[in-house]
XYZ file of N, CA and C in Angstrom:
459
model
N 0.990 -13.679 -9.381
C 1.304 -12.852 -8.296
C 0.432 -13.324 -6.998
N 1.021 -13.363 -5.859
C 0.279 -13.574 -4.583
C 0.817 -12.644 -3.575
N -0.067 -12.547 -2.577
C 0.354 -11.807 -1.303
C 0.107 -12.647 -0.061
N 1.040 -12.477 0.772
C 1.065 -13.189 2.109
C 1.496 -12.464 3.282
N 1.127 -12.778 4.421
C 1.512 -11.958 5.421
C 3.112 -11.915 5.676
N 3.652 -10.734 6.013
C 5.153 -10.787 6.223
C 5.449 -11.342 7.619
N 6.643 -12.032 7.607
C 6.967 -12.478 8.860
C 8.300 -12.080 9.274
N 8.944 -12.298 10.307
C 10.265 -12.040 10.596
C 11.370 -12.625 9.587
N 11.009 -13.693 9.008
C 11.877 -14.394 7.968
C 12.093 -13.474 6.794
N 11.166 -12.517 6.558
C 11.220 -11.557 5.430
C 12.020 -10.246 5.661
N 12.461 -10.136 6.986
C 13.193 -8.922 7.211
C 14.347 -8.482 6.409
N 15.205 -9.524 5.794
C 16.228 -9.139 5.099
C 15.808 -8.640 3.829
N 14.798 -9.449 3.208
C 14.283 -8.854 2.023
C 13.602 -7.495 2.086
N 12.777 -7.321 3.061
C 12.252 -6.046 3.281
C 13.242 -4.929 3.395
N 14.342 -5.080 4.176
C 15.489 -4.105 4.068
C 15.897 -3.768 2.799
N 16.325 -5.012 1.886
C 16.814 -4.819 0.612
C 15.677 -4.042 -0.206
N 14.518 -4.251 -0.131
C 13.557 -3.642 -0.917
C 13.481 -2.049 -0.613
N 13.633 -1.848 0.768
C 13.606 -0.356 1.138
C 14.855 0.231 0.549
N 16.148 -0.438 0.697
C 17.251 0.043 0.088
C 17.237 0.371 -1.398
N 16.608 -0.566 -2.178
C 16.341 -0.346 -3.552
C 15.483 0.765 -3.902
N 14.527 1.078 -3.141
C 13.578 2.265 -3.315
C 14.308 3.488 -3.090
N 15.498 3.460 -2.350
C 16.120 4.837 -2.017
C 17.602 4.791 -2.493
N 17.797 3.865 -3.538
C 19.073 3.690 -4.062
C 19.612 4.993 -4.556
N 18.952 5.647 -5.528
C 19.390 6.922 -6.194
C 19.708 7.859 -5.218
N 18.931 8.005 -4.190
C 19.269 9.087 -3.184
C 20.508 8.691 -2.361
N 20.622 7.259 -1.990
C 21.781 6.883 -1.252
C 23.146 6.938 -2.143
N 22.924 6.701 -3.406
C 24.114 6.763 -4.237
C 24.763 8.047 -4.411
N 24.097 9.185 -3.888
C 24.672 10.380 -3.883
C 25.647 10.564 -2.810
N 25.715 9.772 -1.798
C 26.679 9.894 -0.784
C 27.869 8.858 -0.831
N 29.106 9.183 -0.516
C 30.374 8.459 -0.434
C 30.302 7.781 0.921
N 29.756 6.680 1.044
C 29.609 5.978 2.393
C 30.984 5.146 2.675
N 31.291 5.339 3.916
C 32.387 4.501 4.463
C 31.856 2.988 4.484
N 32.761 2.071 4.401
C 32.539 0.534 4.350
C 31.421 0.400 5.597
N 30.372 -0.195 5.243
C 29.388 -0.709 6.167
C 28.331 0.409 6.630
N 28.685 1.563 6.501
C 27.829 2.699 6.899
C 26.622 2.745 6.266
N 26.529 2.560 4.896
C 25.182 2.783 4.097
C 24.248 1.560 4.660
N 24.693 0.340 4.754
C 23.943 -0.789 5.198
C 23.273 -0.453 6.592
N 24.251 0.022 7.565
C 23.813 0.357 8.808
C 22.650 1.513 8.814
N 22.902 2.522 7.922
C 22.002 3.513 7.845
C 20.576 2.889 7.378
N 20.642 2.143 6.278
C 19.443 1.581 5.640
C 18.643 0.769 6.725
N 19.419 -0.013 7.460
C 18.831 -0.815 8.427
C 18.173 -0.117 9.540
N 18.801 1.114 10.079
C 18.267 1.962 10.925
C 16.963 2.758 10.500
N 17.125 3.168 9.224
C 15.923 3.823 8.588
C 14.660 2.855 8.384
N 14.980 1.785 7.840
C 14.020 0.716 7.606
C 13.178 0.274 8.959
N 14.114 -0.054 9.979
C 13.562 -0.444 11.046
C 12.723 0.557 11.842
N 12.993 1.770 11.888
C 12.342 2.973 12.323
C 10.996 2.968 11.625
N 11.095 3.089 10.380
C 9.862 3.107 9.602
C 8.795 1.936 9.868
N 9.340 0.840 10.090
C 8.493 -0.355 10.230
C 7.914 -0.154 11.622
N 8.625 0.178 12.710
C 8.072 0.474 13.828
C 6.965 1.574 13.935
N 7.251 2.729 13.159
C 6.368 3.733 13.092
C 4.968 3.308 12.461
N 5.242 2.598 11.414
C 3.972 2.174 10.642
C 3.067 1.227 11.669
N 3.802 0.295 12.319
C 3.050 -0.691 13.081
C 2.503 0.124 14.243
N 3.011 1.175 14.761
C 2.330 1.803 15.926
C 1.203 2.623 15.318
N 1.435 3.260 14.241
C 0.378 4.071 13.601
C -0.911 3.283 13.185
N -0.664 2.034 12.738
C -1.647 1.043 12.125
C -1.628 -0.190 12.750
N -1.956 -0.334 13.948
C -1.814 -1.603 14.770
C -2.681 -2.673 14.115
N -3.866 -2.205 13.367
C -4.669 -3.276 12.721
C -4.283 -3.359 11.178
N -3.263 -2.805 10.752
C -2.780 -2.804 9.334
C -2.245 -4.234 9.114
N -2.442 -4.432 7.653
C -1.868 -5.734 7.100
C -0.489 -5.494 6.510
N 0.392 -6.174 6.835
C 1.829 -6.012 6.349
C 2.096 -7.271 5.444
N 1.991 -7.031 4.239
C 2.202 -8.196 3.242
C 3.263 -8.151 2.356
N 3.905 -9.385 1.925
C 4.786 -9.599 0.918
C 4.195 -10.145 -0.262
N 4.502 -9.303 -1.303
C 4.054 -9.530 -2.699
C 5.005 -10.586 -3.290
N 4.556 -11.773 -3.735
C 5.368 -12.637 -4.529
C 5.138 -12.834 -6.046
N 6.136 -13.038 -6.596
C 5.851 -13.329 -8.096
C 6.596 -14.565 -8.400
N 5.882 -15.520 -8.937
C 6.493 -16.791 -9.191
C 7.047 -17.375 -7.961
N 6.380 -17.164 -6.870
C 6.914 -17.760 -5.521
C 7.972 -17.113 -4.804
N 8.504 -15.944 -5.464
C 9.655 -15.240 -4.814
C 9.198 -13.858 -4.405
N 9.837 -13.289 -3.279
C 9.403 -12.001 -2.906
C 9.796 -10.929 -4.043
N 8.919 -10.156 -4.239
C 8.910 -9.202 -5.303
C 8.626 -7.663 -4.837
N 7.878 -7.523 -3.533
C 7.462 -6.340 -3.078
C 6.680 -6.474 -1.805
N 6.069 -5.425 -1.429
C 5.372 -5.267 -0.123
C 4.163 -4.418 -0.387
N 3.101 -4.703 0.340
C 2.061 -3.997 0.473
C 1.383 -4.016 1.897
N 1.371 -2.668 2.480
C 0.743 -2.376 3.709
C -0.428 -1.639 3.561
N -1.614 -2.273 4.295
C -2.894 -1.672 4.075
C -3.534 -1.493 5.449
N -4.238 -0.557 5.666
C -5.100 -0.286 6.951
C -6.344 -0.154 6.349
N -7.347 -1.075 6.774
C -8.730 -0.932 6.540
C -9.334 -0.274 7.651
N -10.203 0.770 7.532
C -10.905 1.609 8.610
C -12.225 1.546 8.198
N -13.212 1.947 9.095
C -14.610 2.135 8.879
C -14.877 3.106 7.794
N -13.973 4.069 7.568
C -14.239 5.224 6.776
C -13.277 5.252 5.449
N -12.361 4.546 5.401
C -11.405 4.481 4.240
C -10.418 3.189 4.434
N -9.826 2.933 3.296
C -8.933 1.983 2.974
C -7.673 2.776 2.638
N -6.611 2.641 3.474
C -5.388 3.398 3.428
C -4.353 2.565 2.970
N -3.654 2.914 1.895
C -2.460 2.337 1.417
C -1.295 2.886 2.170
N -0.765 2.239 3.202
C 0.213 2.752 3.879
C 1.660 2.714 3.057
N 1.783 1.732 2.514
C 3.091 1.577 1.679
C 2.924 0.406 0.620
N 3.371 0.832 -0.633
C 3.333 -0.178 -1.700
C 4.622 -0.021 -2.345
N 5.493 -1.241 -2.443
C 6.704 -1.032 -3.231
C 7.092 -2.438 -3.885
N 7.860 -2.219 -4.999
C 8.261 -3.440 -5.796
C 9.789 -3.324 -6.131
N 10.444 -4.465 -6.087
C 11.783 -4.324 -6.546
C 11.768 -3.697 -7.861
N 12.864 -2.871 -8.257
C 12.850 -2.423 -9.635
C 12.747 -3.314 -10.865
N 13.116 -4.402 -10.694
C 12.934 -5.547 -11.830
C 11.349 -5.879 -12.176
N 10.712 -5.650 -10.996
C 9.253 -5.975 -11.223
C 8.262 -4.784 -11.377
N 8.869 -3.638 -11.536
C 8.231 -2.391 -11.853
C 7.821 -2.151 -13.127
N 6.647 -1.636 -13.490
C 6.390 -1.429 -14.877
C 5.681 -2.607 -15.598
N 5.331 -3.579 -14.746
C 4.748 -4.746 -15.412
C 3.283 -5.007 -14.972
N 2.625 -4.017 -14.334
C 1.293 -4.060 -14.045
C 0.851 -4.639 -12.652
N 1.980 -5.082 -11.964
C 1.789 -5.720 -10.610
C 1.285 -4.772 -9.709
N 1.774 -3.471 -9.574
C 1.219 -2.473 -8.765
C -0.319 -2.150 -9.035
N -0.478 -2.034 -10.314
C -1.676 -1.747 -10.773
C -2.746 -2.940 -10.375
N -2.336 -4.038 -10.490
C -3.295 -5.169 -9.979
C -3.485 -5.137 -8.756
N -2.500 -4.879 -7.885
C -2.604 -4.877 -6.262
C -3.677 -3.716 -5.868
N -3.361 -2.450 -6.582
C -4.285 -1.510 -6.274
C -5.653 -1.673 -6.722
N -5.990 -2.150 -7.934
C -7.340 -2.493 -8.387
C -7.994 -3.380 -7.571
N -7.342 -4.357 -6.916
C -8.011 -5.308 -6.036
C -8.480 -4.468 -4.784
N -7.623 -3.510 -4.240
C -8.142 -2.718 -3.053
C -9.174 -1.857 -3.590
N -9.185 -1.175 -4.665
C -10.240 -0.255 -5.232
C -11.651 -1.203 -5.486
N -11.657 -2.198 -5.817
C -12.829 -3.095 -5.996
C -13.302 -3.356 -4.660
N -12.416 -3.663 -3.636
C -12.804 -4.005 -2.074
C -13.456 -2.766 -1.637
N -12.812 -1.553 -1.848
C -13.450 -0.262 -1.319
C -14.696 0.209 -2.020
N -14.816 -0.153 -3.139
C -16.128 0.304 -3.903
C -17.237 -0.684 -3.275
N -16.896 -1.922 -3.046
C -17.941 -2.768 -2.527
C -18.366 -2.213 -1.161
N -17.476 -1.814 -0.385
C -17.680 -1.274 0.992
C -18.127 0.126 0.977
N -18.175 0.855 -0.107
C -18.533 2.099 -0.143
C -17.736 3.146 0.595
N -16.462 2.818 0.569
C -15.322 3.787 1.184
C -14.251 4.317 0.189
N -13.565 5.267 0.422
C -12.467 5.792 -0.324
C -11.241 4.991 -0.200
N -10.206 5.149 -1.143
C -9.016 4.651 -0.799
C -8.027 5.921 -0.818
N -7.161 5.875 0.180
C -6.289 7.015 0.426
C -4.823 6.580 0.298
N -4.016 7.492 -0.016
C -2.531 7.164 -0.055
C -1.745 8.399 -0.208
N -0.326 8.461 0.142
C 0.309 9.433 -0.168
C 1.448 9.176 -1.034
N 1.935 10.173 -1.925
C 3.192 9.890 -2.878
C 3.935 11.068 -2.848
N 5.273 10.825 -2.911
C 6.243 11.960 -3.197
C 5.791 12.625 -4.511
N 5.994 14.007 -4.537
C 5.525 14.603 -5.627
C 6.329 14.223 -6.996
N 7.533 13.813 -6.967
C 8.237 13.466 -8.016
C 8.387 12.017 -8.305
N 7.653 11.240 -7.566
C 7.669 9.813 -7.728
C 7.026 9.267 -9.093
N 7.637 8.409 -9.815
C 7.103 7.824 -11.061
C 5.730 7.119 -10.829
N 5.398 6.670 -9.577
C 4.291 5.968 -9.192
C 3.010 6.995 -9.263
N 3.309 8.368 -9.119
C 2.256 9.099 -9.186
C 1.380 9.022 -10.538
N 1.961 8.809 -11.631
C 1.274 8.620 -12.835
C 0.324 7.479 -12.861
N 0.704 6.325 -12.259
C -0.242 5.176 -11.908
C -1.355 5.563 -11.210
N -1.068 6.219 -10.042
C -2.203 6.543 -9.149
C -3.279 7.522 -9.876
N -2.748 8.403 -10.660
C -3.496 9.326 -11.419
C -4.501 8.520 -12.480
N -3.744 7.610 -13.073
C -4.273 6.745 -14.111
C -5.600 5.932 -13.506
N -5.325 5.460 -12.296
C -6.237 4.729 -11.569
C -7.565 5.549 -11.005
N -7.328 6.754 -11.152
C -8.437 7.693 -10.705
C -8.147 8.482 -9.373
N -6.925 8.285 -8.737
C -6.702 8.998 -7.543
C -6.464 10.510 -7.792
N -7.014 11.388 -6.974
C -6.994 12.738 -7.201
C -6.441 13.351 -5.914
N -5.452 14.401 -6.051
C -5.066 15.129 -4.916
C -6.184 15.813 -3.979
N -5.928 15.693 -2.656
C -6.854 16.280 -1.744
C -6.053 17.145 -0.789
N -4.821 17.083 -0.873
C -4.122 17.830 0.242
C -2.567 17.642 -0.235
N -1.810 18.513 0.093
C -0.315 18.348 -0.085
C 0.387 19.033 1.061
N 1.794 18.702 0.921
C 2.829 19.373 1.809
C 4.080 19.686 1.016
N 5.107 20.019 1.530
C 6.297 20.199 0.739
C 6.838 19.062 -0.166
N 6.568 17.921 0.427
C 7.189 16.763 -0.248
C 6.300 15.797 -0.916
N 4.979 15.722 -0.310
C 4.078 14.646 -0.743
C 2.807 15.375 -1.215
N 1.986 14.531 -2.004
C 0.639 14.682 -2.240
C -0.153 13.658 -1.564
N -1.354 14.184 -0.935
C -2.220 13.284 -0.292
C -3.246 12.954 -1.427
N -3.530 11.654 -1.874
C -4.459 11.298 -2.914
C -5.508 10.325 -2.468
N -6.618 10.529 -3.037
C -7.960 9.864 -2.591
C -8.597 9.390 -4.035
N -9.038 8.060 -3.783
C -9.872 7.412 -4.789
C -11.260 7.237 -4.291
N -12.280 7.581 -5.183
C -13.586 7.343 -4.700
C -14.350 6.569 -5.984
N -15.085 5.528 -5.595
C -15.925 4.928 -6.627
C -16.883 5.901 -7.340
N -16.999 5.803 -8.645
C -18.011 6.746 -9.383
C -19.323 6.381 -9.132
């Protein structure tokens, strides 16, 4: 597994990754031809723009497995925390320890810098169990998400 900066050449992959992450939700709608793809593109592009505006110093990375795109990692390193803005893997690559390995790298980096790692997760996301196994704890919540933080012991 490797990570590299995302480029415009990754746009189609990143849209497909976004669509894969929302497939269960999107499958509940009977979409007219082409409308689902247009909706996914619009939502993905909006999210990307908002992330880049909110985190102008953030790293937007593509995760590769055996030289092929498998996911993404967006990280914002600030003086007071490392924030995981987004982490996502294609379904075929989930459950193989890739996400845990990516997060452990960040946890090691944050521990060395003496700062916490923060992220948000939807309450019903399967990723929540991974975050809790790694030692993230809830610090706030809203109707949809938990705000989690990890601190070195």
